[in-house]
PDB file of C-alpha atoms in Angstrom:
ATOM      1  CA  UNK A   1     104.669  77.037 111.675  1.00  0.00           C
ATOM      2  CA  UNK A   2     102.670  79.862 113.266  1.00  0.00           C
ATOM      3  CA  UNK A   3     103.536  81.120 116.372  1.00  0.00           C
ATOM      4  CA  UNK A   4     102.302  83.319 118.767  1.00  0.00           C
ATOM      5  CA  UNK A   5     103.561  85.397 121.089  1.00  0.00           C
ATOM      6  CA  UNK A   6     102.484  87.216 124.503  1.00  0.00           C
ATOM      7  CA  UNK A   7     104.515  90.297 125.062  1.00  0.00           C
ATOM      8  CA  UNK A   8     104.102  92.761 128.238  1.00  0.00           C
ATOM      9  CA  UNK A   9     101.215  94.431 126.956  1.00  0.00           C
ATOM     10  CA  UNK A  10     101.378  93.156 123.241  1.00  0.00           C
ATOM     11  CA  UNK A  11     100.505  89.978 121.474  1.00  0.00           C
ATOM     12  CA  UNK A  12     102.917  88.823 118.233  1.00  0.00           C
ATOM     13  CA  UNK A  13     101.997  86.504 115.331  1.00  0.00           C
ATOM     14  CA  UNK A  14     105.213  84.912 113.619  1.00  0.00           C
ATOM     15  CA  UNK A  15     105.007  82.692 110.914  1.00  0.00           C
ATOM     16  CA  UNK A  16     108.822  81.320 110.125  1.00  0.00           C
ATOM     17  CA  UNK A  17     111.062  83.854 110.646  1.00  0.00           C
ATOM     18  CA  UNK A  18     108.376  87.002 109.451  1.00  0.00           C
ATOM     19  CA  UNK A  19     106.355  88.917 111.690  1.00  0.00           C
ATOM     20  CA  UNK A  20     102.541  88.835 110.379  1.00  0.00           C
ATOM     21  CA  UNK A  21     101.143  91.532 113.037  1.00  0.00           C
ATOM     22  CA  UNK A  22     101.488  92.854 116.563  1.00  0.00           C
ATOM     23  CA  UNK A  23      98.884  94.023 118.388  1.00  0.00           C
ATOM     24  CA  UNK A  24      98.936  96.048 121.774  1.00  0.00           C
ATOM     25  CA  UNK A  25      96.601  94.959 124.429  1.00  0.00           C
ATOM     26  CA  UNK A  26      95.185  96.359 127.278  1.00  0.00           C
ATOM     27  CA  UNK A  27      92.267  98.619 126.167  1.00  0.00           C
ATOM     28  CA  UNK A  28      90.122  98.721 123.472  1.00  0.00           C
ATOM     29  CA  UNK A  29      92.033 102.084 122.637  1.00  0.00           C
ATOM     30  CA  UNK A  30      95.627 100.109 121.721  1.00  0.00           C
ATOM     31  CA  UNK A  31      93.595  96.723 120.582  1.00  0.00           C
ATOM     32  CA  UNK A  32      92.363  99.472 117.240  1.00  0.00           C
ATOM     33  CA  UNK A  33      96.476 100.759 117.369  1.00  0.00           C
ATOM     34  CA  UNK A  34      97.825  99.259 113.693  1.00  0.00           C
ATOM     35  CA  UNK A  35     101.164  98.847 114.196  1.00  0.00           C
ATOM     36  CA  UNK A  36     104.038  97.225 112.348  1.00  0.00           C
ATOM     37  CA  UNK A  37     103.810  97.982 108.792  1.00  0.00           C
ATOM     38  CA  UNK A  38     100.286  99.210 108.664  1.00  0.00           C
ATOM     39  CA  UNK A  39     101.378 102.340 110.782  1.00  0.00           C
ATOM     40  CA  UNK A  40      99.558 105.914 109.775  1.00  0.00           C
ATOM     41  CA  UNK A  41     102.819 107.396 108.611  1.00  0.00           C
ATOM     42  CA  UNK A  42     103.272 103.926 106.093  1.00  0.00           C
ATOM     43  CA  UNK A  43     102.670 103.932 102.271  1.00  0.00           C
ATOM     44  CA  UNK A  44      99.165 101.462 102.974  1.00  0.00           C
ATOM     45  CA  UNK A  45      98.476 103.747 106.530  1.00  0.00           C
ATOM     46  CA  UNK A  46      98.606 107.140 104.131  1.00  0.00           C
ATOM     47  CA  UNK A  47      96.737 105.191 101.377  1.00  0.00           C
ATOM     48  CA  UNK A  48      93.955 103.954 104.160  1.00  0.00           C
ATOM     49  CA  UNK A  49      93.378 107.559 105.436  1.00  0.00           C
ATOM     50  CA  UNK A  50      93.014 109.213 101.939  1.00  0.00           C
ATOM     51  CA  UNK A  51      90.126 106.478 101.176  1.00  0.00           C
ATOM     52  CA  UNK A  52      87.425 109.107 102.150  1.00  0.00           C
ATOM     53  CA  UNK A  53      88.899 112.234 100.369  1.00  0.00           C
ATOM     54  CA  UNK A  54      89.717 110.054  97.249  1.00  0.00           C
ATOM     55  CA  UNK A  55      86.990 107.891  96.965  1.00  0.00           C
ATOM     56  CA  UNK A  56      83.677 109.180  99.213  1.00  0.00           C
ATOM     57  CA  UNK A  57      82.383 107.447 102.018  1.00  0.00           C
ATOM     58  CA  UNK A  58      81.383 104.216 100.080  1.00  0.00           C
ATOM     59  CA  UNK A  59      85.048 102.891  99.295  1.00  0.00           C
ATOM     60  CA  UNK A  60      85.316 100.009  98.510  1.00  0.00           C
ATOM     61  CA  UNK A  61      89.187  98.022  99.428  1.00  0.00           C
ATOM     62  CA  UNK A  62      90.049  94.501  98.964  1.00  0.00           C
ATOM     63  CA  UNK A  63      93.461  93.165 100.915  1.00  0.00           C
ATOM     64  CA  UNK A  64      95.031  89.844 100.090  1.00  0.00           C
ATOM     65  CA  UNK A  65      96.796  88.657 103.043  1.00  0.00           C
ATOM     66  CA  UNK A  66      94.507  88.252 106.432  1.00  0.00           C
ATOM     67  CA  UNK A  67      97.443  88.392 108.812  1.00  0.00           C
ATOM     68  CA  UNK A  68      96.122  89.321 112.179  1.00  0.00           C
ATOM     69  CA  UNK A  69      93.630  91.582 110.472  1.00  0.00           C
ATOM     70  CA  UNK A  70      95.272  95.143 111.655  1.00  0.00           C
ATOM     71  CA  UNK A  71      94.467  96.667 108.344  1.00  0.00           C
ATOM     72  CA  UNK A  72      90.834  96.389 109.143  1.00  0.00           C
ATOM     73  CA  UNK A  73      90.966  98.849 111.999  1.00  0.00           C
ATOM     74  CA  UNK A  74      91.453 101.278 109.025  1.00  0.00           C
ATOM     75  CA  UNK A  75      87.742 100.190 107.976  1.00  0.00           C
ATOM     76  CA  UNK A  76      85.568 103.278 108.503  1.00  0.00           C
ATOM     77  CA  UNK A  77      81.362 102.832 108.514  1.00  0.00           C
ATOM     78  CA  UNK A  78      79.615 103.247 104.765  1.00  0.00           C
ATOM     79  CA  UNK A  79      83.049 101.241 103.169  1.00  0.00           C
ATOM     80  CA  UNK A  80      83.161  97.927 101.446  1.00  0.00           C
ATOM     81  CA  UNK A  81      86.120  95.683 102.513  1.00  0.00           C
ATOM     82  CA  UNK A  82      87.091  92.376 101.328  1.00  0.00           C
ATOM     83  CA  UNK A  83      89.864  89.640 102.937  1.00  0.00           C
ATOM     84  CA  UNK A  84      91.766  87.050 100.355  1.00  0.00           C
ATOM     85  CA  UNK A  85      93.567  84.739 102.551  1.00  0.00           C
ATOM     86  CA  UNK A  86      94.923  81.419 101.497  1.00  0.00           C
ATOM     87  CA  UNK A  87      95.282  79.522 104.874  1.00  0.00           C
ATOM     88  CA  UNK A  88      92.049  78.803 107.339  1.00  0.00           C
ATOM     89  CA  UNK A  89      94.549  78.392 109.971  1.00  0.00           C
ATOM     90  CA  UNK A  90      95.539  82.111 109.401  1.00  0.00           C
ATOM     91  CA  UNK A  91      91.727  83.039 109.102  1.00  0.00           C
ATOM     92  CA  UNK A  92      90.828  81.040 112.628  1.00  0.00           C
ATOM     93  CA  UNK A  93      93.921  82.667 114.384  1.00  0.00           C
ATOM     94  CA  UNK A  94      92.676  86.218 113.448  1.00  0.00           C
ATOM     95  CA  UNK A  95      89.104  85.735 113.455  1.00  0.00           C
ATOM     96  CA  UNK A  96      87.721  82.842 115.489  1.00  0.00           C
ATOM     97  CA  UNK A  97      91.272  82.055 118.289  1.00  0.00           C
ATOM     98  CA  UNK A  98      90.673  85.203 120.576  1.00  0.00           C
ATOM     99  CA  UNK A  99      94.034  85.894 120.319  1.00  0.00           C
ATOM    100  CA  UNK A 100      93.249  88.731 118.200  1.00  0.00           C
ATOM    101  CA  UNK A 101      90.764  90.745 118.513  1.00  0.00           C
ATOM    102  CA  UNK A 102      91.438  94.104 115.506  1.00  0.00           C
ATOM    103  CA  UNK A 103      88.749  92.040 113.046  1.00  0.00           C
ATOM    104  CA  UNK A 104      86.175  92.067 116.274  1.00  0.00           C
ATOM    105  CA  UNK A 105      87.184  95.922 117.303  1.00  0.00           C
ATOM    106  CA  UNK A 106      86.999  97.416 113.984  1.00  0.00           C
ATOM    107  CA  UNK A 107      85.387  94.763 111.100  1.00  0.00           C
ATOM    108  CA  UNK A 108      83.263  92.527 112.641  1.00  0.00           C
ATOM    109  CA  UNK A 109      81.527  89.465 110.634  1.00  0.00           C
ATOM    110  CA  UNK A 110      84.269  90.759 107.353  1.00  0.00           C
ATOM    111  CA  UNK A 111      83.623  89.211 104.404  1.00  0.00           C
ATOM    112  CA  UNK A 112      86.792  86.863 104.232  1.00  0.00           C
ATOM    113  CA  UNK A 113      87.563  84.862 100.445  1.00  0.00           C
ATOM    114  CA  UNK A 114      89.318  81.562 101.388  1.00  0.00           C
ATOM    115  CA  UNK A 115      91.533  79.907  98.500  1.00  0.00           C
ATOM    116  CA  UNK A 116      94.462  81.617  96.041  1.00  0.00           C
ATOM    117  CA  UNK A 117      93.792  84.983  95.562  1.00  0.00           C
ATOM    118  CA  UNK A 118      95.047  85.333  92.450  1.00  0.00           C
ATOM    119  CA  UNK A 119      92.482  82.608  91.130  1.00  0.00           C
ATOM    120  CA  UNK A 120      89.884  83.920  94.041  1.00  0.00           C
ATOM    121  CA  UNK A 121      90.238  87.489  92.006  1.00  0.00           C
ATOM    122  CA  UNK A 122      89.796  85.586  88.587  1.00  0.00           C
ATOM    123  CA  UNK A 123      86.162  85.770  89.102  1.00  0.00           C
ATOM    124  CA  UNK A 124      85.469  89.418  90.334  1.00  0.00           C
ATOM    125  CA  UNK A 125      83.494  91.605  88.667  1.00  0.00           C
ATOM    126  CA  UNK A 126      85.497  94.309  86.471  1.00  0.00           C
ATOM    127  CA  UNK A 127      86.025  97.500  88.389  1.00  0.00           C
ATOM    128  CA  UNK A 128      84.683  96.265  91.626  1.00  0.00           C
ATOM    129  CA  UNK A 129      87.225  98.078  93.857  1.00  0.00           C
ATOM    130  CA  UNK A 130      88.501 101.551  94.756  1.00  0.00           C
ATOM    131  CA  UNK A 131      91.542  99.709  96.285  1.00  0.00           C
ATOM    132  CA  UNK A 132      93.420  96.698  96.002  1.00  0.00           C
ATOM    133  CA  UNK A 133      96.406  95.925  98.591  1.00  0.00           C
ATOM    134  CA  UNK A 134      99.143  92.728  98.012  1.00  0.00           C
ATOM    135  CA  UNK A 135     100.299  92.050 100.828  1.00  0.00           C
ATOM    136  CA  UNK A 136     100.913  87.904 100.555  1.00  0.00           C
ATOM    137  CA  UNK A 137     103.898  86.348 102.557  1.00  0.00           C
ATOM    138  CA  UNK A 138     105.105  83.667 103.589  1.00  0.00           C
ATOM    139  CA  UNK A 139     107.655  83.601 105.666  1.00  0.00           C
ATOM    140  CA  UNK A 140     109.928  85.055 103.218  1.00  0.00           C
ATOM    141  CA  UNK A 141     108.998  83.768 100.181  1.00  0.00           C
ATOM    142  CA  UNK A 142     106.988  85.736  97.523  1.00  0.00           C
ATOM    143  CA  UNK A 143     104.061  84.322  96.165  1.00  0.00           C
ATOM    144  CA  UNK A 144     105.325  85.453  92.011  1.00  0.00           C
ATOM    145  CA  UNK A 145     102.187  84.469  90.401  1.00  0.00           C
ATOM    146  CA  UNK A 146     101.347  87.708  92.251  1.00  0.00           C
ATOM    147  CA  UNK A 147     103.829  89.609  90.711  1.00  0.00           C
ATOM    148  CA  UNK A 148     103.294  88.776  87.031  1.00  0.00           C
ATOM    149  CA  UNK A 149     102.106  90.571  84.117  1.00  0.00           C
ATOM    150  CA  UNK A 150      99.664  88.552  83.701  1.00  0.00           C
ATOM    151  CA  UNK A 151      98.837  89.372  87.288  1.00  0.00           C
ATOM    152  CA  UNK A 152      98.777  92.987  86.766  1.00  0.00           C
ATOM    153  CA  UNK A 153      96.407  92.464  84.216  1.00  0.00           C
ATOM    154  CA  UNK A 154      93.904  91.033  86.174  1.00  0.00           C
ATOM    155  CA  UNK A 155      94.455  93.857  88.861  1.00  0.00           C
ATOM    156  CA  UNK A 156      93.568  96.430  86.482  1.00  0.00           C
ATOM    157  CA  UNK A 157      90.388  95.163  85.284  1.00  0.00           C
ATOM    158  CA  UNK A 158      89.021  94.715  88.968  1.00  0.00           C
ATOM    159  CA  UNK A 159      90.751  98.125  90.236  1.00  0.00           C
ATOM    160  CA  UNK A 160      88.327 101.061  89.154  1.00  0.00           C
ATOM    161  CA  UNK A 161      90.524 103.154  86.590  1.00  0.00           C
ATOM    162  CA  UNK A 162      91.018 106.036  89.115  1.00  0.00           C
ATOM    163  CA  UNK A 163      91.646 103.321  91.908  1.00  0.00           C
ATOM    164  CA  UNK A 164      94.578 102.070  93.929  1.00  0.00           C
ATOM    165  CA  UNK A 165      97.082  99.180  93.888  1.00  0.00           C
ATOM    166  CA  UNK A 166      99.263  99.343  96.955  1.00  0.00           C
ATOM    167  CA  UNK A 167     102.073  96.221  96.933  1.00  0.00           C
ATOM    168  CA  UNK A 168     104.070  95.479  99.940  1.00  0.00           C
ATOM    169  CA  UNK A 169     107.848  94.899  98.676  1.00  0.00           C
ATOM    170  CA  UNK A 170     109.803  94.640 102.145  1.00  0.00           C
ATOM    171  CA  UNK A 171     111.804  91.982 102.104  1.00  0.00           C
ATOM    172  CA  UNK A 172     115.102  91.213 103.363  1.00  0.00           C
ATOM    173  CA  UNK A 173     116.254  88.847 100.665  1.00  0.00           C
ATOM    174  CA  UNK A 174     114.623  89.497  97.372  1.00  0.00           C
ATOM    175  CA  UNK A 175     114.366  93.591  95.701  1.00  0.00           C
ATOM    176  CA  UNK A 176     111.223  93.665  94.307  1.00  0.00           C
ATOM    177  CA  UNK A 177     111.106  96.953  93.149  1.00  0.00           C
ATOM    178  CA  UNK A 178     111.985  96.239  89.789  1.00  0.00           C
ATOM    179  CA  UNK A 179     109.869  93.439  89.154  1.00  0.00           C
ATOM    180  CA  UNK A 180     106.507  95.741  90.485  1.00  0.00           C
ATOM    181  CA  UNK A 181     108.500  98.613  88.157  1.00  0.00           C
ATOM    182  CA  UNK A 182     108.339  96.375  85.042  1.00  0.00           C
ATOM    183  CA  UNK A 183     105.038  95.334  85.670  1.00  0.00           C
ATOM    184  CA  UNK A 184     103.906  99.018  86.080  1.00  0.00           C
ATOM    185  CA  UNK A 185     105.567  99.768  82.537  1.00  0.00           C
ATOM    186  CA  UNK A 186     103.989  97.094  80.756  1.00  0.00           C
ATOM    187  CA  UNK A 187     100.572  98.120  82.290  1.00  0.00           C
ATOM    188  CA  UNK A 188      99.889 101.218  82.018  1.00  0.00           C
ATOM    189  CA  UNK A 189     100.681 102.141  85.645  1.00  0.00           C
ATOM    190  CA  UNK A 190     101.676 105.515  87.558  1.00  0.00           C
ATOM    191  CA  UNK A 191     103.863 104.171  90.861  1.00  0.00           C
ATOM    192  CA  UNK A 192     105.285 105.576  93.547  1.00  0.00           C
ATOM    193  CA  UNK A 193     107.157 104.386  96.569  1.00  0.00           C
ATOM    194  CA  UNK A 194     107.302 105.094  99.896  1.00  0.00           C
ATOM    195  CA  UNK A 195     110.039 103.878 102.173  1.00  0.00           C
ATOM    196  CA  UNK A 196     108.898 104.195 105.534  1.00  0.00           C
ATOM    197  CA  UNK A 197     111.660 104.510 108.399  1.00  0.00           C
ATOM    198  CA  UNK A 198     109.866 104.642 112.186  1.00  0.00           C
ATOM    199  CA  UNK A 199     110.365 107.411 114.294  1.00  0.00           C
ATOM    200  CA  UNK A 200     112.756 106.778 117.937  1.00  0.00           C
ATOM    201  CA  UNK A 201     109.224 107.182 119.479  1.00  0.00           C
ATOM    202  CA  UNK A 202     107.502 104.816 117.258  1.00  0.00           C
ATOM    203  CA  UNK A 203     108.322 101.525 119.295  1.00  0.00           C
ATOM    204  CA  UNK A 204     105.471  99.171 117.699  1.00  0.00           C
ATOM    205  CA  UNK A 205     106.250 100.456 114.041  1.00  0.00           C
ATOM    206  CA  UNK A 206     108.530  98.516 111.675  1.00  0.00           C
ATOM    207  CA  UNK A 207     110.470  99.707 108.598  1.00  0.00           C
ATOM    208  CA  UNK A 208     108.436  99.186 105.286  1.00  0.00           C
ATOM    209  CA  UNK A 209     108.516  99.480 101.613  1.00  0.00           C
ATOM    210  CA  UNK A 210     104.912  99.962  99.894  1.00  0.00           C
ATOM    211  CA  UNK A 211     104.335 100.856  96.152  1.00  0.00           C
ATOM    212  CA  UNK A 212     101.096 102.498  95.029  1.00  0.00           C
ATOM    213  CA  UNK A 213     100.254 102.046  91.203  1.00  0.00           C
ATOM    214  CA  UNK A 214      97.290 103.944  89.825  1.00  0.00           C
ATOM    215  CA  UNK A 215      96.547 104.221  85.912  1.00  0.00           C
ATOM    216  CA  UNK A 216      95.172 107.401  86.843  1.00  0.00           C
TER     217      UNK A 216
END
């Protein structure tokens, strides 16, 4: 069950018991604010802002999980980005409800892949990204045919060999850190973590765990 939320000056989408996005409200200024765990200081908010420096103006990034579509409002003009989402109902609450309005501030019209995104990636072309970012959950279950060798496999033929896999591993029930750790051995992959712990100040951020792989 989704649900959302109207906060004093914020707007919440909760699906179970996980938060899928916050956004502020009240000027176009805070609607473009990512919060949660797509904050600037986060592993995918560092990864986001070193697109240009790393990979020139024509970048292109591919997300799987839609959310409320905050990571868009990293999108900057020249770059190529790409949604894989598995529910319409997630894709009409971020794009087409109102409710939500970072897709309309900062992607509009975003090219948005409906179906599995493991089978949705199946039929990309081979190095057709500069960055790939898992972040797939349900409530608080992990989707593990994301997770697999197998999986990996298929993320390193579409990720450019100097590109970027970022997963997103917090969780409060499952440590996934080993499983993305085996899966980086067996592939080839360079990873590194980043634990991110909010500031006092930082009221809209939440803790997160991302992992960037690179076979570069």
């Amino acid at each position: 069950v989704y649900t959302i939320r109207s906060g004093t000056r914020t707007r919440e989408l909760d699906h179970g018991t996980t938060v899928h996005g916050i956004q502020l409200t009240g000027s176009p200024a805070r609607e473009r604010t990512p919060t949660t765990y797509y904050v600037p200081g986060s592993g995918i908010g560092q990864a986001m802002l070193a697109l240009p420096s790393l990979y020139g103006t024509a970048a292109r990034v591919g997300v799987v999980g839609l959310g409320t579509g905050t990571l868009a409002c990293y999108a900057r003009p020249g770059q190529s980005w790409r949604f894989y989402e598995i529910d319409p109902a997630v894709v009409r609450i971020a794009r087409d409800s109102g409710r939500f309005t970072y897709l309309r501030r900062c992607l509009p019209d975003p090219a948005i892949v409906v179906g599995d995104a493991r089978v949705s990636l199946a039929s990309e072309a081979s190095d057709s990204l500069d960055l790939l970012a898992l972040d797939a959950f349900s409530s608080d279950a992990i989707p593990m045919h994301l997770m697999t060798t197998e999986a990996f496999a298929l993320y390193a033929r579409i990720v450019a060999n100097d590109g970027l896999l970022l997963v997103h591993i917090s969780n409060r029930f499952l440590d996934l850190e080993p499983v993305v750790a085996a899966a980086a051995r067996a592939g080839g992959w360079r990873a590194a973590e980043l634990s991110y712990q909010p500031t006092r100040g930082e009221r809209d951020a939440s803790t997160s765990q991302w992992i960037a792989l690179s076979r570069s």
